[in-house]
PDB file of C-alpha atoms in Angstrom:
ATOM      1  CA  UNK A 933      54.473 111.259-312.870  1.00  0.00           C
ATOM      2  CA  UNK A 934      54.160 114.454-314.407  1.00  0.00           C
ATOM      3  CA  UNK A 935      51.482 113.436-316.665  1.00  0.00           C
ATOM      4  CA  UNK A 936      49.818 112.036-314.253  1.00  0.00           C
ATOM      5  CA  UNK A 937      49.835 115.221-312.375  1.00  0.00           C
ATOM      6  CA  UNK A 938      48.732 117.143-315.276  1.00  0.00           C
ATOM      7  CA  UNK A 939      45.768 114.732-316.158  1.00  0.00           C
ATOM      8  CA  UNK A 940      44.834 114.852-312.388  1.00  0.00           C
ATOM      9  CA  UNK A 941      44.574 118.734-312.268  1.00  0.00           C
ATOM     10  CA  UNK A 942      42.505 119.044-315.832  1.00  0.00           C
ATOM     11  CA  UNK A 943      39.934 116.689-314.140  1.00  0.00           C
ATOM     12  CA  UNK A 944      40.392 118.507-310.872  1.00  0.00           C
ATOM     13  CA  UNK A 945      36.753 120.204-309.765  1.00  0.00           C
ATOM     14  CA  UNK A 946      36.255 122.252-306.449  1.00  0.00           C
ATOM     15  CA  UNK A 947      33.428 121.203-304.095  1.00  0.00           C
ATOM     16  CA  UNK A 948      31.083 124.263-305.271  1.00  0.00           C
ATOM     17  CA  UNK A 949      31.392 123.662-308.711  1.00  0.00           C
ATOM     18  CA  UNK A 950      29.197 121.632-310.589  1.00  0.00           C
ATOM     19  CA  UNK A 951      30.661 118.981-313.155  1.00  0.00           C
ATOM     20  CA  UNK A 952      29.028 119.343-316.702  1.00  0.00           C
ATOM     21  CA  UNK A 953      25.909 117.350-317.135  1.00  0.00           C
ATOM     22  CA  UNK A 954      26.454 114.522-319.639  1.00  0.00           C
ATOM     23  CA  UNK A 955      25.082 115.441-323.682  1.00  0.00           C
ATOM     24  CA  UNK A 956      22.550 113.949-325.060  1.00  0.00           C
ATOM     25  CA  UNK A 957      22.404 112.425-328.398  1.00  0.00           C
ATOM     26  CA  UNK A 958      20.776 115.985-329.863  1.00  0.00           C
ATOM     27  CA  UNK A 959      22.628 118.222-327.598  1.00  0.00           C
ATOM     28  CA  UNK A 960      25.342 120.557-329.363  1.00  0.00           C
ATOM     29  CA  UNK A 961      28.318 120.663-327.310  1.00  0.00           C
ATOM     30  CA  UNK A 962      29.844 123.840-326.791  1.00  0.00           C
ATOM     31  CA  UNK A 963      33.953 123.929-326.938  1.00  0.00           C
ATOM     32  CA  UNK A 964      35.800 126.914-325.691  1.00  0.00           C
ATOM     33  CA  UNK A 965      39.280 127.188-327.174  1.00  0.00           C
ATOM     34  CA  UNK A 966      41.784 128.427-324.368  1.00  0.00           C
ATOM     35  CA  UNK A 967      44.698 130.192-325.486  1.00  0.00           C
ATOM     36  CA  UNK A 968      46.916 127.908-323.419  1.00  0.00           C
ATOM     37  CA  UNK A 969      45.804 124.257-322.877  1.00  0.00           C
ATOM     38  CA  UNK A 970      48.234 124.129-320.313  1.00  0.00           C
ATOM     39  CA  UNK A 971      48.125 126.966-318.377  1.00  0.00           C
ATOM     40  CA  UNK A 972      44.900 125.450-316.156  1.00  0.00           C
ATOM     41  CA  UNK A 973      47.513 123.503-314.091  1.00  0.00           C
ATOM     42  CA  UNK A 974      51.289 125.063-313.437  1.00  0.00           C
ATOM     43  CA  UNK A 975      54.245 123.199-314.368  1.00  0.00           C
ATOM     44  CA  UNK A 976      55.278 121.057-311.361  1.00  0.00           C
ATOM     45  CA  UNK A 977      58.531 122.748-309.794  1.00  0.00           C
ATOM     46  CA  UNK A 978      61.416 120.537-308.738  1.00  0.00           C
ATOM     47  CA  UNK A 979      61.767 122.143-305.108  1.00  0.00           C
ATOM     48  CA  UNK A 980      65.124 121.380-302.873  1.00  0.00           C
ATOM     49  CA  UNK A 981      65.281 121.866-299.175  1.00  0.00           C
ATOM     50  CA  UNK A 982      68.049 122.990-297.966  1.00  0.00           C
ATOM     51  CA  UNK A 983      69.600 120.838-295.415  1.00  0.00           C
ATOM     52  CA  UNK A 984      69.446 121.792-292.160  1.00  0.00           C
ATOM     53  CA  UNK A 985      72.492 123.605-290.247  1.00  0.00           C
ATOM     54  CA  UNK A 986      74.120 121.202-287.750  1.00  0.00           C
ATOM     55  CA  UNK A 987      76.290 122.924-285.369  1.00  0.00           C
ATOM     56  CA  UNK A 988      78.619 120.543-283.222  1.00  0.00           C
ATOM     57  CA  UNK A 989      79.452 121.941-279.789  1.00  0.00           C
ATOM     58  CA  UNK A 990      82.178 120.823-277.840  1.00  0.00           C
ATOM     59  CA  UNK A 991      81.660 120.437-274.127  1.00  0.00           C
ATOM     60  CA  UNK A 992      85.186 119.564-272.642  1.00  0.00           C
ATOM     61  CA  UNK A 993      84.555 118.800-268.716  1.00  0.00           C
ATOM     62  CA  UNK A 994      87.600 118.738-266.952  1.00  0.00           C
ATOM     63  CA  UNK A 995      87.671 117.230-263.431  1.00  0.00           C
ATOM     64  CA  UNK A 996      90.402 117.368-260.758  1.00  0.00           C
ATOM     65  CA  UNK A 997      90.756 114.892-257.783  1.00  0.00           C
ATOM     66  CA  UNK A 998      93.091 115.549-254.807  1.00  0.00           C
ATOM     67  CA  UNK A 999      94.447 112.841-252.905  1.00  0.00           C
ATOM     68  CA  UNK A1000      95.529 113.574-249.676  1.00  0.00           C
ATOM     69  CA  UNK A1001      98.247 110.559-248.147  1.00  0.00           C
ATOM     70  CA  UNK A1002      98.722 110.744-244.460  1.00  0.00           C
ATOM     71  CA  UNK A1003     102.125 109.585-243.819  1.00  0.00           C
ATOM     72  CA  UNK A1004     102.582 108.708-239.556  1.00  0.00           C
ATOM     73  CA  UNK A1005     105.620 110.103-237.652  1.00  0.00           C
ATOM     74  CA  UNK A1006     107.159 108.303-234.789  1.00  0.00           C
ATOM     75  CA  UNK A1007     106.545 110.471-232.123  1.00  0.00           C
ATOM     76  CA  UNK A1008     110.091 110.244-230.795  1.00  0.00           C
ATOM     77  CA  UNK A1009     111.972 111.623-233.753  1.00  0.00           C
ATOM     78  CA  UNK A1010     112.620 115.123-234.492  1.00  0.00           C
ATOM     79  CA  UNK A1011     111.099 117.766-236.647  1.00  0.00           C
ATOM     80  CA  UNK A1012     112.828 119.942-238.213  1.00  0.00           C
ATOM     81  CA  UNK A1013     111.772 122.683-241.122  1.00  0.00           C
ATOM     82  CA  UNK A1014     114.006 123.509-244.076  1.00  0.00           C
ATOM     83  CA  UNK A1015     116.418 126.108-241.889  1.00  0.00           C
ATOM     84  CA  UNK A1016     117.367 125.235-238.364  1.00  0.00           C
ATOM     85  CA  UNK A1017     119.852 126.734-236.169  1.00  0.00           C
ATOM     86  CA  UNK A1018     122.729 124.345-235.160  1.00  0.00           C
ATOM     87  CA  UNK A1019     125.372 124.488-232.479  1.00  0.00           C
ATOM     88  CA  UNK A1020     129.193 123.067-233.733  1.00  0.00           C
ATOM     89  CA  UNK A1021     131.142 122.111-231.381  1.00  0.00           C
ATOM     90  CA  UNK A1022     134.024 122.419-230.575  1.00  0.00           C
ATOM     91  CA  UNK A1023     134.174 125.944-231.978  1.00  0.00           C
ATOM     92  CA  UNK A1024     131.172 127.127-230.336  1.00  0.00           C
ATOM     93  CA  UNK A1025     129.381 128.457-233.131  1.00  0.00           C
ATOM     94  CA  UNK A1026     125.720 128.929-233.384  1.00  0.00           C
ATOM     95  CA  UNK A1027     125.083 128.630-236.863  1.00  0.00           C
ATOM     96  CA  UNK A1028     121.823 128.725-239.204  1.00  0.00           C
ATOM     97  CA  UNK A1029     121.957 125.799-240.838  1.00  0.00           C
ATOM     98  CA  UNK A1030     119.859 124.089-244.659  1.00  0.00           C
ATOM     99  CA  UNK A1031     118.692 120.969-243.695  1.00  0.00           C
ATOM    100  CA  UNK A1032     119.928 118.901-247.206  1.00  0.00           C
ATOM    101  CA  UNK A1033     118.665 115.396-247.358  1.00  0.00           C
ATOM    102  CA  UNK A1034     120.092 115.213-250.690  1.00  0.00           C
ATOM    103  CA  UNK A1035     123.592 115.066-248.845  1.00  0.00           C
ATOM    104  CA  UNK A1036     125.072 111.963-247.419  1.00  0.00           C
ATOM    105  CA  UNK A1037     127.025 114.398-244.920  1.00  0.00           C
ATOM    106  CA  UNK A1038     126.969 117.002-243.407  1.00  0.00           C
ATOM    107  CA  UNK A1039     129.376 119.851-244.251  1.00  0.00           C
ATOM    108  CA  UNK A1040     131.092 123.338-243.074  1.00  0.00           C
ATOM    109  CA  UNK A1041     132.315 125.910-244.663  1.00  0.00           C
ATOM    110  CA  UNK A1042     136.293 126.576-243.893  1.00  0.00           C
ATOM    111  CA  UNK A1043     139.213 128.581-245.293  1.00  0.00           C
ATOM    112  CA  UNK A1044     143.048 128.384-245.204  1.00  0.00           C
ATOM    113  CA  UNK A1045     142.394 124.341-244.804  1.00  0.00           C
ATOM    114  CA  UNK A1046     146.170 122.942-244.201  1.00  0.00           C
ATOM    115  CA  UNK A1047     147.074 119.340-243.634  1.00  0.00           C
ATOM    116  CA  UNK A1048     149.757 118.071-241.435  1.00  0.00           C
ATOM    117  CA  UNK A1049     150.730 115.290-239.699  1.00  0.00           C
ATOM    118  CA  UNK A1050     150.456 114.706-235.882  1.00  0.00           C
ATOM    119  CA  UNK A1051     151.550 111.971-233.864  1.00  0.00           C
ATOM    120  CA  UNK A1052     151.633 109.977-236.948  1.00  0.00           C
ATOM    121  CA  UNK A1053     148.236 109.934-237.902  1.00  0.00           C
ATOM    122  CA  UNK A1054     146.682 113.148-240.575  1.00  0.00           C
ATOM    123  CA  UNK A1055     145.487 116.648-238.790  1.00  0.00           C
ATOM    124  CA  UNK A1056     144.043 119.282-240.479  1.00  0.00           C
ATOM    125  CA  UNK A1057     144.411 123.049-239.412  1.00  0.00           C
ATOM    126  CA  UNK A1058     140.992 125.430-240.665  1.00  0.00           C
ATOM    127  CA  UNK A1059     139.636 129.062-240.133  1.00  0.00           C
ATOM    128  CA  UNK A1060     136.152 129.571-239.310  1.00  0.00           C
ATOM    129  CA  UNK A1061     134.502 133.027-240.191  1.00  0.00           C
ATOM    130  CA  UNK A1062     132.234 134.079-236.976  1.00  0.00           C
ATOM    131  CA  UNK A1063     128.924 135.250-238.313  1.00  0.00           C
ATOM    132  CA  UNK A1064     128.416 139.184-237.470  1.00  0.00           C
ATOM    133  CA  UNK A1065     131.997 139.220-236.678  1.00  0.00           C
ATOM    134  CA  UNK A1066     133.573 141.023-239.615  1.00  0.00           C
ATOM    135  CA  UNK A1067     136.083 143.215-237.308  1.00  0.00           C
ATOM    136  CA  UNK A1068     137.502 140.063-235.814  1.00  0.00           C
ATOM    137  CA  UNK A1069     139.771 137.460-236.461  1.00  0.00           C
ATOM    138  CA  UNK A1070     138.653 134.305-237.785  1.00  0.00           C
ATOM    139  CA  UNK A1071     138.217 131.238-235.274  1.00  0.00           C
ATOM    140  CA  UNK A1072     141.094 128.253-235.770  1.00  0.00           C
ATOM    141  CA  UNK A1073     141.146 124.947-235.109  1.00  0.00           C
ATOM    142  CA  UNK A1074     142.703 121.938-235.379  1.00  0.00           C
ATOM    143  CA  UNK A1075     141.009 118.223-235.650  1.00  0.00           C
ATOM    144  CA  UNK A1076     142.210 114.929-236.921  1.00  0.00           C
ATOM    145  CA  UNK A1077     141.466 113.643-240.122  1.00  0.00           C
ATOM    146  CA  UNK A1078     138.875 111.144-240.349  1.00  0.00           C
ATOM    147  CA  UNK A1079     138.455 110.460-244.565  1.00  0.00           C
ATOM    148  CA  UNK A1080     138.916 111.899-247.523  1.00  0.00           C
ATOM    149  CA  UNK A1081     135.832 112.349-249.380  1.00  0.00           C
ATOM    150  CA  UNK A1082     135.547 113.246-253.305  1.00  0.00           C
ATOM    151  CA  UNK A1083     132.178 115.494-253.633  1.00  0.00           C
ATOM    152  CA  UNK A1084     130.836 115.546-257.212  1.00  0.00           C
ATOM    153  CA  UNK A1085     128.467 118.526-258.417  1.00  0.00           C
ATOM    154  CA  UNK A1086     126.680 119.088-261.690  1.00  0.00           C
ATOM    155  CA  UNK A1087     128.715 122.130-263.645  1.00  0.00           C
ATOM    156  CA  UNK A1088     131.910 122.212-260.692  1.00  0.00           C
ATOM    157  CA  UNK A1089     134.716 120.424-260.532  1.00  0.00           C
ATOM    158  CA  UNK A1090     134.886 117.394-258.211  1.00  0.00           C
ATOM    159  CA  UNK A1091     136.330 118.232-255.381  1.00  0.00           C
ATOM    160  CA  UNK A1092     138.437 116.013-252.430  1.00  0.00           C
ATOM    161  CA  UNK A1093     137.443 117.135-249.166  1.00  0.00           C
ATOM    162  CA  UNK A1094     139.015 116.552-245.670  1.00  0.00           C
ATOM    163  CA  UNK A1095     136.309 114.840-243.346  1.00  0.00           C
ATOM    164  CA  UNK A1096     136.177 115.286-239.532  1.00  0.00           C
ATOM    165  CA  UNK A1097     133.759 114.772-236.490  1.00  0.00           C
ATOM    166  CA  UNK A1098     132.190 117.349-234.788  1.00  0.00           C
ATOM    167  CA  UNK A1099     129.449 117.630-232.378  1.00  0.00           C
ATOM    168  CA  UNK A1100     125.947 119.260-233.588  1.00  0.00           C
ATOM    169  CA  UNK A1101     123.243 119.898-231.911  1.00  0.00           C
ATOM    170  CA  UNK A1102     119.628 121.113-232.832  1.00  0.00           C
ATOM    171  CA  UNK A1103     116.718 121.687-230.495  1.00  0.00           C
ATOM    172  CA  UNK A1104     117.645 119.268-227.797  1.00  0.00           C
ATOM    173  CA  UNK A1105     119.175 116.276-229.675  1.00  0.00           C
ATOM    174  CA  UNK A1106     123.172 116.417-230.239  1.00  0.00           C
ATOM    175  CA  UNK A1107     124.913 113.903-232.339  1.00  0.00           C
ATOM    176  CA  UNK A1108     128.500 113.392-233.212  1.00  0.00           C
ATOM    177  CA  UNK A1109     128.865 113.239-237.038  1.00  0.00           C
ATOM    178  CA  UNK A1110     131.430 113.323-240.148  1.00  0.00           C
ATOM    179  CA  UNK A1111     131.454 116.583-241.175  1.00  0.00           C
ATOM    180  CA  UNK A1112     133.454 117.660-244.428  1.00  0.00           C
ATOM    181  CA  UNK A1113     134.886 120.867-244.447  1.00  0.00           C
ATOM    182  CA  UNK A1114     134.996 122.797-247.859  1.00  0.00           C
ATOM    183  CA  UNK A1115     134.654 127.059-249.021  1.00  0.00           C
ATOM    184  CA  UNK A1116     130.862 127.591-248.676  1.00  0.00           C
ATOM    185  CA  UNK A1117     131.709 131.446-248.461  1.00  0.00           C
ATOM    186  CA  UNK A1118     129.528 131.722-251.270  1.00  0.00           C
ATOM    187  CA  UNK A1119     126.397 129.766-250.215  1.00  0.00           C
ATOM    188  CA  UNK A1120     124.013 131.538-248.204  1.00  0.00           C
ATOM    189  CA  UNK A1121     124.295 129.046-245.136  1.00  0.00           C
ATOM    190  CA  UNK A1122     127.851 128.250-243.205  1.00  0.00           C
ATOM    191  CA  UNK A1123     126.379 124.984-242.656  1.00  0.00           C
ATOM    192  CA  UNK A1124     124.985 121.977-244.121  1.00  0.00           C
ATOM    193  CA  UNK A1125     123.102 119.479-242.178  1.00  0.00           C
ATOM    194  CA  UNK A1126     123.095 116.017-243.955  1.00  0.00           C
ATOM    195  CA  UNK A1127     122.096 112.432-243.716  1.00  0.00           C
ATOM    196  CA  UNK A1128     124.064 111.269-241.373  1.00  0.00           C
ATOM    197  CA  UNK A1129     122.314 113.623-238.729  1.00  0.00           C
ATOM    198  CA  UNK A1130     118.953 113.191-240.199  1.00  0.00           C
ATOM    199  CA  UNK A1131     118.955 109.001-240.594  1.00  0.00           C
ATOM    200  CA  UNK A1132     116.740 107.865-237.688  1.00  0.00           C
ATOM    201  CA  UNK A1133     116.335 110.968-235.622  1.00  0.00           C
ATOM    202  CA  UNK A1134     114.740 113.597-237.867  1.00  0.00           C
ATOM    203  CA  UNK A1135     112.045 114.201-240.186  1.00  0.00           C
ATOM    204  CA  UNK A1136     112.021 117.380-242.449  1.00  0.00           C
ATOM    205  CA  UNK A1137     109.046 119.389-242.965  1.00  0.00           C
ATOM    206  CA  UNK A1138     110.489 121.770-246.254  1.00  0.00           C
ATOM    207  CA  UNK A1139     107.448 124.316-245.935  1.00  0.00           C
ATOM    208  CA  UNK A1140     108.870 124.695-242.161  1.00  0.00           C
ATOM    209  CA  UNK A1141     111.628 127.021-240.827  1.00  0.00           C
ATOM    210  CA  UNK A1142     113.242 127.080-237.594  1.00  0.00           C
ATOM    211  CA  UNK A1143     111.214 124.602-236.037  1.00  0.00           C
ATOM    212  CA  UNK A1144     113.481 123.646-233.089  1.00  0.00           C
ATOM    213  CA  UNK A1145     114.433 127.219-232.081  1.00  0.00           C
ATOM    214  CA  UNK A1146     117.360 127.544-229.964  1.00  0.00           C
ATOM    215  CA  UNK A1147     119.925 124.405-229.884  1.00  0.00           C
ATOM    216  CA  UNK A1148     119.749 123.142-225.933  1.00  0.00           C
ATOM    217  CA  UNK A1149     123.251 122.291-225.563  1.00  0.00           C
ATOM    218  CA  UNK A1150     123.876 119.002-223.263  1.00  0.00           C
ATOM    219  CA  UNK A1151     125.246 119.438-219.566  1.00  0.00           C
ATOM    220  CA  UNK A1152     128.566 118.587-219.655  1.00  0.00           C
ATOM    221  CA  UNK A1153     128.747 118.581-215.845  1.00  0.00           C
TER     222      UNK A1153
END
């Protein structure tokens, strides 16, 4: 090809110029020697394009959906947020109370708990500390022994608690429920109201507090 190249520019003439008129048998023909046969057409360069520069762009769209479930409360059971306050009777205590529905009971904290025997049948003899009432002596009382009850909690011992019944009220319902009675000194809340208040009366709103107010205690007249 590059021969063909060179041939093709030697023969090459530009509109304006006139090829050389053919000689005749008597005509002298006149030769010019160049110094360089080769320098009336440049050697063909090899030329390379560079490839172009692809740049790859990564578009990550990220897309959120919210789905929003409506779930339908009977009308006749009971709100309650993650706090209430709750009325124990007997005792008398008004009491801020976690609602737990983790908890298959409910539970109070007591001190000095000591068994006996009454009547033939198992009692159980507890202090309650009176919230705000640091100057005063604790209340104590007596009930009978329902259960035992063996509470299991991740990093503490298992521990067997005595079970009784008491009387709790929030807002204006009042049920009478196992409660087991155990040191909650500690805990932030006296009281514990479980599952066996919530199951078919309550619904618990956890963003909630102190929904119900007041307890309404019922007439006992």
């Amino acid at each position: 090809m590059a021969s063909q190249l060179l041939v093709g520019c030697e023969s090459l003439h530009y509109p304006w110029q006139k090829a050389p008129a053919p000689a005749g048998p008597g005509d002298t023909v006149a030769t010019t020697e160049t110094p360089d046969a080769g320098a009336q057409c440049p050697e063909p360069v090899e030329v390379v394009c560079a490839e172009p520069e692809v740049k790859v762009v990564e578009r990550v769209i990220e897309r959120r959906f919210e789905k929003v479930v409506e779930v339908p409360v009977a009308k006749d059971k009971l709100v309650l947020g993650a706090v209430e306050t709750v009325a124990v009777e007997p005792g008398g205590l008004i009491l801020d109370s976690v609602i737990d529905t983790g908890s298959s009971t409910s539970s109070l904290s007591a001190r000095e708990l000591t068994p006996f025997e009454r009547d033939g049948k198992d009692w159980v003899r507890f202090k309650l500390e009176l919230p705000g009432s640091k100057n005063e002596d604790p209340l104590t009382l007596e009930l009978p022994i329902k259960r035992q009850v063996r509470v299991s909690r991740p990093g503490f011992d298992s521990q067997r608690r005595p079970v009784v019944e008491m009387s709790l009220t929030v807002g204006d319902v009042t049920h009478m429920v196992e409660v087991n009675l155990t040191d909650r000194s500690s805990s932030e809340y006296l009281m514990l109201i479980g599952r066996n208040f919530l199951k078919d009366a309550a619904v618990v709103d956890v963003s909630r507090r102190n929904v119900q107010g007041a307890p309404k205690l019922p007439n006992t007249k």
